[in-house]
Tab-separated table of C-alpha atoms (C1' of nucleotides) in Angstrom:
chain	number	residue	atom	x	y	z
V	1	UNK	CA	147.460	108.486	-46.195
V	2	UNK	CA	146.915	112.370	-46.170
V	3	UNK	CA	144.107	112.941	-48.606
V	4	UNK	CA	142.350	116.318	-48.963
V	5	UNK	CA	140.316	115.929	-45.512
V	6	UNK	CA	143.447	114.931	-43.722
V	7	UNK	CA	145.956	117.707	-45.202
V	8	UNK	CA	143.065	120.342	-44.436
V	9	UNK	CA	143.297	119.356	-40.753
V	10	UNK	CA	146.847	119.251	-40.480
V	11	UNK	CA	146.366	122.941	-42.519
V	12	UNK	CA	144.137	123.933	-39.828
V	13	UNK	CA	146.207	122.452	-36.774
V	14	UNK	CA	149.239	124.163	-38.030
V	15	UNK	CA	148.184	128.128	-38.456
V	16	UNK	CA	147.677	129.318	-35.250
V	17	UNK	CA	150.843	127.633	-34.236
V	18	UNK	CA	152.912	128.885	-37.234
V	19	UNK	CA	151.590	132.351	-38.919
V	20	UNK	CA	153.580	135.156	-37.677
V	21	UNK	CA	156.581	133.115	-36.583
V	22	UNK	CA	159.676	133.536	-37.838
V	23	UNK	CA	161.656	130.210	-38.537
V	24	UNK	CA	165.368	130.516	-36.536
V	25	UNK	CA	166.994	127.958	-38.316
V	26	UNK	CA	166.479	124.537	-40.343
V	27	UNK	CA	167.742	121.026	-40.227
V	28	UNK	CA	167.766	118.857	-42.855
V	29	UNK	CA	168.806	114.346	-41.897
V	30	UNK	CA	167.123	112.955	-45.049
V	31	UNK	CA	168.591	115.106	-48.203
V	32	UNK	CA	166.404	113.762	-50.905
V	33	UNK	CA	163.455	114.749	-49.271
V	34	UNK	CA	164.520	118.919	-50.598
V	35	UNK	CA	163.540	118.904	-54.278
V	36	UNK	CA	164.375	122.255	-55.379
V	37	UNK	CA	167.810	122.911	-53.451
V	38	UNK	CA	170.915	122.095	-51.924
V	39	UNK	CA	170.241	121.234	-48.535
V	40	UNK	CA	172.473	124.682	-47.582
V	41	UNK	CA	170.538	126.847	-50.402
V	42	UNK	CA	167.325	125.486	-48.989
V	43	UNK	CA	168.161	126.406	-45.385
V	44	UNK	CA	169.613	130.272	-46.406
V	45	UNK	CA	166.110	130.061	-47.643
V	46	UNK	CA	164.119	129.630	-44.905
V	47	UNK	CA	166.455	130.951	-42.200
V	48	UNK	CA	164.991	134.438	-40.912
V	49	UNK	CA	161.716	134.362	-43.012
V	50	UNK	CA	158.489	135.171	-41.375
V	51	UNK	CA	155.274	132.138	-41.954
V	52	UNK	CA	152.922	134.708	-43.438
V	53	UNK	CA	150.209	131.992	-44.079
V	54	UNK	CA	149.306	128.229	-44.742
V	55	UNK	CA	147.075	127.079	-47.382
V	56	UNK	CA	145.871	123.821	-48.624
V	57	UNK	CA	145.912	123.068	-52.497
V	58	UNK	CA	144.972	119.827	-53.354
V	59	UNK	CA	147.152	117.303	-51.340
V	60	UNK	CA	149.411	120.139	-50.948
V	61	UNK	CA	150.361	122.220	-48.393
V	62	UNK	CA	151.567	125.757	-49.142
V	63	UNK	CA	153.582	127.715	-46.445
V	64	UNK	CA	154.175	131.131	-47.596
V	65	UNK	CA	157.103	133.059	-46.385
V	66	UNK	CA	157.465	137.288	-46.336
V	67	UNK	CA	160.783	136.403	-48.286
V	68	UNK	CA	157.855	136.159	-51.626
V	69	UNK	CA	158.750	132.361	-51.439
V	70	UNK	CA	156.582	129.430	-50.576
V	71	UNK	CA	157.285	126.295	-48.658
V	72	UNK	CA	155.504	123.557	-50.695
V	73	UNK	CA	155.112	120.450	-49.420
V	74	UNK	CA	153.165	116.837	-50.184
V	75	UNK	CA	153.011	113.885	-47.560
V	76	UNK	CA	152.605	111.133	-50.153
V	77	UNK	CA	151.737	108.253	-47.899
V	78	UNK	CA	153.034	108.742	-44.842
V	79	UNK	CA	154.690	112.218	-44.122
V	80	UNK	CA	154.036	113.992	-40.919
V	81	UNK	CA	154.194	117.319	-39.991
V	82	UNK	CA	154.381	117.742	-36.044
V	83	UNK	CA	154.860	120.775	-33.767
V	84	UNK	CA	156.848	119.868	-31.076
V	85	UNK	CA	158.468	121.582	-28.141
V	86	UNK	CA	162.551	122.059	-29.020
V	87	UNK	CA	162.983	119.774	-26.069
V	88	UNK	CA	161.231	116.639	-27.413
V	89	UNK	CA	163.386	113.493	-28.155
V	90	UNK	CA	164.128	113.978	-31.932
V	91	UNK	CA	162.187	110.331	-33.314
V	92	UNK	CA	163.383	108.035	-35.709
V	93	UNK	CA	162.527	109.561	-39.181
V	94	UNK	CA	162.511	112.539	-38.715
V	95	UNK	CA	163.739	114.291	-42.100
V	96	UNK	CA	163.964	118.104	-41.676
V	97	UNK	CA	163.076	120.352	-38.269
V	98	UNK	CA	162.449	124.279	-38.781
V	99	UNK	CA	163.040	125.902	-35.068
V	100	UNK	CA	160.152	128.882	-34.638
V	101	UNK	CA	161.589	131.957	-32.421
V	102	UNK	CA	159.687	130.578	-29.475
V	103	UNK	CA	160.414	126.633	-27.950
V	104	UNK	CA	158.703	125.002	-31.153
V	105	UNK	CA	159.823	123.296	-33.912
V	106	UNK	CA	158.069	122.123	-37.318
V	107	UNK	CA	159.175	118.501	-37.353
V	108	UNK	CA	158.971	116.497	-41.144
V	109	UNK	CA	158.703	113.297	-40.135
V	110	UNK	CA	158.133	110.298	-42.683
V	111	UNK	CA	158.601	106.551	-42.290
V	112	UNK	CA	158.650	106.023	-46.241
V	113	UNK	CA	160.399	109.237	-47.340
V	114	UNK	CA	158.438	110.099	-50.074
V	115	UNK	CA	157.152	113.169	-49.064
V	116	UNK	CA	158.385	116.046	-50.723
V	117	UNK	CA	159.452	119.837	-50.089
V	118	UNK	CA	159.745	122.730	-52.406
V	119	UNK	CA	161.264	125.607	-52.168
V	120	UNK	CA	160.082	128.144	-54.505
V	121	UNK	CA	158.765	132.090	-55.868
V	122	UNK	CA	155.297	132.366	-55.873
V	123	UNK	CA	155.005	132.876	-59.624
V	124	UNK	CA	157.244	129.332	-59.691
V	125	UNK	CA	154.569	126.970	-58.294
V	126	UNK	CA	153.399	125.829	-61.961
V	127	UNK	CA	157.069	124.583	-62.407
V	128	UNK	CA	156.037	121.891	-59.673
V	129	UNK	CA	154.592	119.544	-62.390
V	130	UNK	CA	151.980	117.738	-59.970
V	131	UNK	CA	150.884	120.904	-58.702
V	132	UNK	CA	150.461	122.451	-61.834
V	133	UNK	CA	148.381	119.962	-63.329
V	134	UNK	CA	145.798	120.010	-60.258
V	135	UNK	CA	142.606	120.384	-61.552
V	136	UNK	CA	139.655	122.337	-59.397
V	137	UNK	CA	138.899	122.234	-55.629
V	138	UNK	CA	136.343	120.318	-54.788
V	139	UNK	CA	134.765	123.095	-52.283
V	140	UNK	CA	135.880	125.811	-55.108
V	141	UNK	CA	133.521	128.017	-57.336
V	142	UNK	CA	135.274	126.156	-60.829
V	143	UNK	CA	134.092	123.055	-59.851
V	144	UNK	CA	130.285	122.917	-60.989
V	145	UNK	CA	128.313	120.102	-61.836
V	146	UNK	CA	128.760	120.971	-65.630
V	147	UNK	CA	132.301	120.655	-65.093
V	148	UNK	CA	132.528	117.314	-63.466
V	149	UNK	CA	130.116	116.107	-66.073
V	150	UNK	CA	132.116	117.362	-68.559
V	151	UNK	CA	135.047	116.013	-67.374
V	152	UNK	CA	133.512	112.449	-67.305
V	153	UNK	CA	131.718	111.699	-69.980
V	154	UNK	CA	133.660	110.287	-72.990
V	155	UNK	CA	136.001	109.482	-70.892
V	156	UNK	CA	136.662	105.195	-71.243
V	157	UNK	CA	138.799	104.288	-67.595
V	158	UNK	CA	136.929	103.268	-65.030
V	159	UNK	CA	135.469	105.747	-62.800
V	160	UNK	CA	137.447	105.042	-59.620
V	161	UNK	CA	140.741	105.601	-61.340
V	162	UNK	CA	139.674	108.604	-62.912
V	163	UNK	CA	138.501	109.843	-59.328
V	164	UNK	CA	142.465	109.828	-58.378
V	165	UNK	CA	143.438	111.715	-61.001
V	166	UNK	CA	144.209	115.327	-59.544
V	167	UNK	CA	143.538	116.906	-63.521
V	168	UNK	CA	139.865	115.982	-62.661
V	169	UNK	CA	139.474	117.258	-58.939
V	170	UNK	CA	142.048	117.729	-56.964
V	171	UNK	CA	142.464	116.042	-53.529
V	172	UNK	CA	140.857	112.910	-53.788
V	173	UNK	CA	142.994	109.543	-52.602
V	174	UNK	CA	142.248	105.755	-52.625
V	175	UNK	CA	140.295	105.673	-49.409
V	176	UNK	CA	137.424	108.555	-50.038
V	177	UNK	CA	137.366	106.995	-53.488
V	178	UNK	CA	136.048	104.120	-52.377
V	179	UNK	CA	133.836	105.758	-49.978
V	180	UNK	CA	132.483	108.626	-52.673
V	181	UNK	CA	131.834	105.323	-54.788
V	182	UNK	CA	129.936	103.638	-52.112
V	183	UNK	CA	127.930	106.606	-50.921
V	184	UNK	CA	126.969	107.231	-54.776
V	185	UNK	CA	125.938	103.483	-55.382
V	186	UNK	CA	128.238	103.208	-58.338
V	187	UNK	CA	130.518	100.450	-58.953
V	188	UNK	CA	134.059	101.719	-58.700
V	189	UNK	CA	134.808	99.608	-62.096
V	190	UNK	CA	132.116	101.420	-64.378
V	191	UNK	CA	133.681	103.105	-67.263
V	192	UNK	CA	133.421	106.558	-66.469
V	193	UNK	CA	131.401	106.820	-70.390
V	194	UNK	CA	128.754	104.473	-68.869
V	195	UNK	CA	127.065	107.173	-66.007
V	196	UNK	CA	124.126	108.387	-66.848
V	197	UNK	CA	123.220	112.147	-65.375
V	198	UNK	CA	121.331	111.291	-62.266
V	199	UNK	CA	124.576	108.654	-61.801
V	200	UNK	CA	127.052	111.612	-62.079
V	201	UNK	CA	124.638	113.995	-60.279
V	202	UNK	CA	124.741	111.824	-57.091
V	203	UNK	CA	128.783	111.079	-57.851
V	204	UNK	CA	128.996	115.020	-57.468
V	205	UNK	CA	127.298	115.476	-54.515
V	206	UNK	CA	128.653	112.552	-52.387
V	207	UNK	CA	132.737	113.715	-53.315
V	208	UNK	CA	131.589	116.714	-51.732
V	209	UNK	CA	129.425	115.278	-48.575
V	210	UNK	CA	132.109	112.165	-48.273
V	211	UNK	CA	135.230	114.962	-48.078
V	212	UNK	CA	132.990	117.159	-45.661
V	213	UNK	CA	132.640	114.134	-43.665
V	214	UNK	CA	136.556	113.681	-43.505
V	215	UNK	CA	137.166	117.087	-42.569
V	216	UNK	CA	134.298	117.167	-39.845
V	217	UNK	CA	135.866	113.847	-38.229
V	218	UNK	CA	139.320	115.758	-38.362
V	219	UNK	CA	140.549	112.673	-41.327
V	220	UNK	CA	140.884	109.250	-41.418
V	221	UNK	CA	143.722	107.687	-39.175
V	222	UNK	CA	143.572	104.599	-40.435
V	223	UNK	CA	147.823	104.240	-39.992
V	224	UNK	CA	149.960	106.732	-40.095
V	225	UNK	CA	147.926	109.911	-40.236
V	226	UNK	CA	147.845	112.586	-37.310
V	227	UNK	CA	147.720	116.510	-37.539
V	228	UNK	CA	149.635	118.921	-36.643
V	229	UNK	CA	149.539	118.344	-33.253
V	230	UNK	CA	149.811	114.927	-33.572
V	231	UNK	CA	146.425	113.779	-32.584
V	232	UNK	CA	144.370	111.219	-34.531
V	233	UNK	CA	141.422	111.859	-36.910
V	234	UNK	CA	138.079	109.835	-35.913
V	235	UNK	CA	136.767	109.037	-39.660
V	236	UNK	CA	137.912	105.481	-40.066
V	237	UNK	CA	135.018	104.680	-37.842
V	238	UNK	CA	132.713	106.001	-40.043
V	239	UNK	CA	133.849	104.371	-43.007
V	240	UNK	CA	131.238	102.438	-44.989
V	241	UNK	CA	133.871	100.467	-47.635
V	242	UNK	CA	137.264	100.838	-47.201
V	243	UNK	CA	139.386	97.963	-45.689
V	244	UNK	CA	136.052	96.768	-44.261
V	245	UNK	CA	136.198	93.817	-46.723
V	246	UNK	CA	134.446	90.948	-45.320
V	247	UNK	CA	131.826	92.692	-43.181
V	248	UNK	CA	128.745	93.628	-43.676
V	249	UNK	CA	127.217	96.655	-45.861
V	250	UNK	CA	125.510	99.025	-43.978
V	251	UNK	CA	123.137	99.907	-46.372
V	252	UNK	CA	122.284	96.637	-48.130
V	253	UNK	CA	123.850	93.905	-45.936
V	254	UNK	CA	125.863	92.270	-48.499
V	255	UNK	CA	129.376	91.267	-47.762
V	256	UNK	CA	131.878	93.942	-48.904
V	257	UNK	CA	134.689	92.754	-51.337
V	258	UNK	CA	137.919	93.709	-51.847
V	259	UNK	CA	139.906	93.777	-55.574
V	260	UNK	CA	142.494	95.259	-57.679
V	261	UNK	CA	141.759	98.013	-59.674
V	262	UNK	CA	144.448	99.801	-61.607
V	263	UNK	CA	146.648	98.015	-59.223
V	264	UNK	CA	145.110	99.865	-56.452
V	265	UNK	CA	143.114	98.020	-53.507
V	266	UNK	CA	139.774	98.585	-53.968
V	267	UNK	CA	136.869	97.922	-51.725
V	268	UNK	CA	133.096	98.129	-52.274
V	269	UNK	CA	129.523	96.549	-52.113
V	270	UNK	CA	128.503	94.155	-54.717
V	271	UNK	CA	124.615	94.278	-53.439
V	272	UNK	CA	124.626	98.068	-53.906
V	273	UNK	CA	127.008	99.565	-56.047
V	274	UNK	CA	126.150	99.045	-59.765
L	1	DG	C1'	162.738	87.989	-47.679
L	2	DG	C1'	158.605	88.615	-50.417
L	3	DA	C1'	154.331	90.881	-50.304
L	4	DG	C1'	151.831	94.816	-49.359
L	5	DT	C1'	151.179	99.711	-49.138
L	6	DT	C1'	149.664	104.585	-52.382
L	7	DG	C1'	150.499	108.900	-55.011
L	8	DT	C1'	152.757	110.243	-58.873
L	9	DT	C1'	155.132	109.905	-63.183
L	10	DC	C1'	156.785	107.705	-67.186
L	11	DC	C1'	156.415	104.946	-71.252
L	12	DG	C1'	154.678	102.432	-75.022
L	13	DC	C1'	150.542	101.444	-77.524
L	14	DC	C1'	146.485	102.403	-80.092
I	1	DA	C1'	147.362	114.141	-80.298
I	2	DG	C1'	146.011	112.405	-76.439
I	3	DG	C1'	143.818	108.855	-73.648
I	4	DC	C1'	144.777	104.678	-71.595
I	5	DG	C1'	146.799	100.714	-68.922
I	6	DG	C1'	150.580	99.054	-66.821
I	7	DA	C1'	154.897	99.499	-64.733
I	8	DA	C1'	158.241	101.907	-62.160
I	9	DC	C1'	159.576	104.316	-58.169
I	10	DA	C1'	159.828	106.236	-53.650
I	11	DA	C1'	161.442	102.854	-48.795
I	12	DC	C1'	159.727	100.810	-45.147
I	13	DT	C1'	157.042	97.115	-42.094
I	14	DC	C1'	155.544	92.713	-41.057
DNA sequence: GGAGTTGTTCCGCC
DNA sequence: AGGCGGAACAACTC
């Protein structure tokens, strides 16, 4: 499940590979997966342009072209994207392949096919609805402790689910939810009203350590997940909470549990989360 | 073949 | 008006 850790590392796997290659041609198996095109519109698009640069927005990945157009893309759950040599076997799922001018390709791969690619102007993007509503980076200069305090209080859902809405911050998914929860000591179903300051102080601080942490162990590969290159991330044995129901807590010993919280899975300590 | 999986969006309610 | 919860939806694996 790329999260902002894991779409950061594919970000970072992909640029030295892609920026100042020119895409040869494009592929498209899986239609659906092209939201703003035709399949044939989409690949006039690409064909020719020049990868200027990749940047990470959220859970978004933005590919921008010397044509003024950007390749947007989200992975959902369980969208690759994979560089791979124009001889490699094409795999089963495998939606769309852009061939570089060299013997690479940009593979979209996805098992579910709910990934998603956008073609679009710059000065488009907010027309992307999802992407438009994103609310700050997490690592960004907008998002100050004032902010996130402001953006919780008053607010009655519990605090987990408002930690996956992208309005709030933007990159956060069900796994360093839990985490951020854990490492903060606050019970994931806490209405967000009920945290006091030093509660939201530490809730601050630990989305920012807990996403550090996912970008330093190159993500979580708990299933799917692998970067550009198509290597695994070493986080998910660092987790403290998620899908580690039934063992122990680190911290306090107590066994963790597993619910159902806005009919997400939802894993944490009942010795040490309050 | 039903349950499980998650990010996003929609809809009806208060 | 806008926040909220719940459901729908994407499509596959086990």
């Amino acid at each position: 499940m790329p999260e902002l850790p894991e779409v950061e590392t594919i970000k970072r796997s992909l640029h030295p590979k892609l920026v100042g290659r020119k895409i040869r041609d494009c592929e498209i198996f899986y239609e659906k997966c092209i939201k703003t095109h035709a399949p044939e519109k989409f690949i006039n698009g690409v064909r020719g342009a020049t990868i200027e640069n990749i940047e990470r927005r959220g859970k978004y990945l933005k590919i921008f072209l010397n044509t003024a157009e950007i390749l947007l893309i989200h992975l959902r759950m369980t969208g690759r994207l994979i560089i791979s040599p124009k001889g490699d076997p094409v795999t089963k799922h495998t939606h769309v392949i852009f061939h570089l001018d060299n013997d690479l390709q940009l593979r979209f791969i996805d098992i579910r096919k709910f990934g998603t690619l956008y073609l679009l102007p710059g000065e488009e993007l907010h027309k992307v609805r999802g992407y438009r509503i994103l609310g700050p980076e997490p690592f960004g200069e907008e998002f100050t402790l004032e902010y996130f305090k402001k953006a919780v209080k008053e607010r009655k859902k519990n605090i987990k689910t408002l930690l996956l809405d992208q309005d709030v911050v933007a990159g956060i998914g069900n796994i360093y939810a839990d985490e951020i929860l854990h490492a903060a000591g606050i019970n994931p179903a806490r209405p967000a009203e009920s945290l006091n300051g030093n509660e939201l102080e530490k809730l601050y601080h630990s989305i920012k350590r807990e996403l550090k942490k996912g970008i330093e162990n190159r993500g979580t590969s708990f299933s799917d997940y692998v970067d550009g290159e198509g290597r695994k991330g070493k986080n998910q044995d660092y987790l403290s909470v998620y899908h580690r129901q039934g063992c122990n807590c680190s911290r306090c010993g107590c066994e963790i549990i597993k619910t159902k919280l806005g009919g997400r899975s939802s894993h944490y300590c009942p010795g040490c989360q309050e």
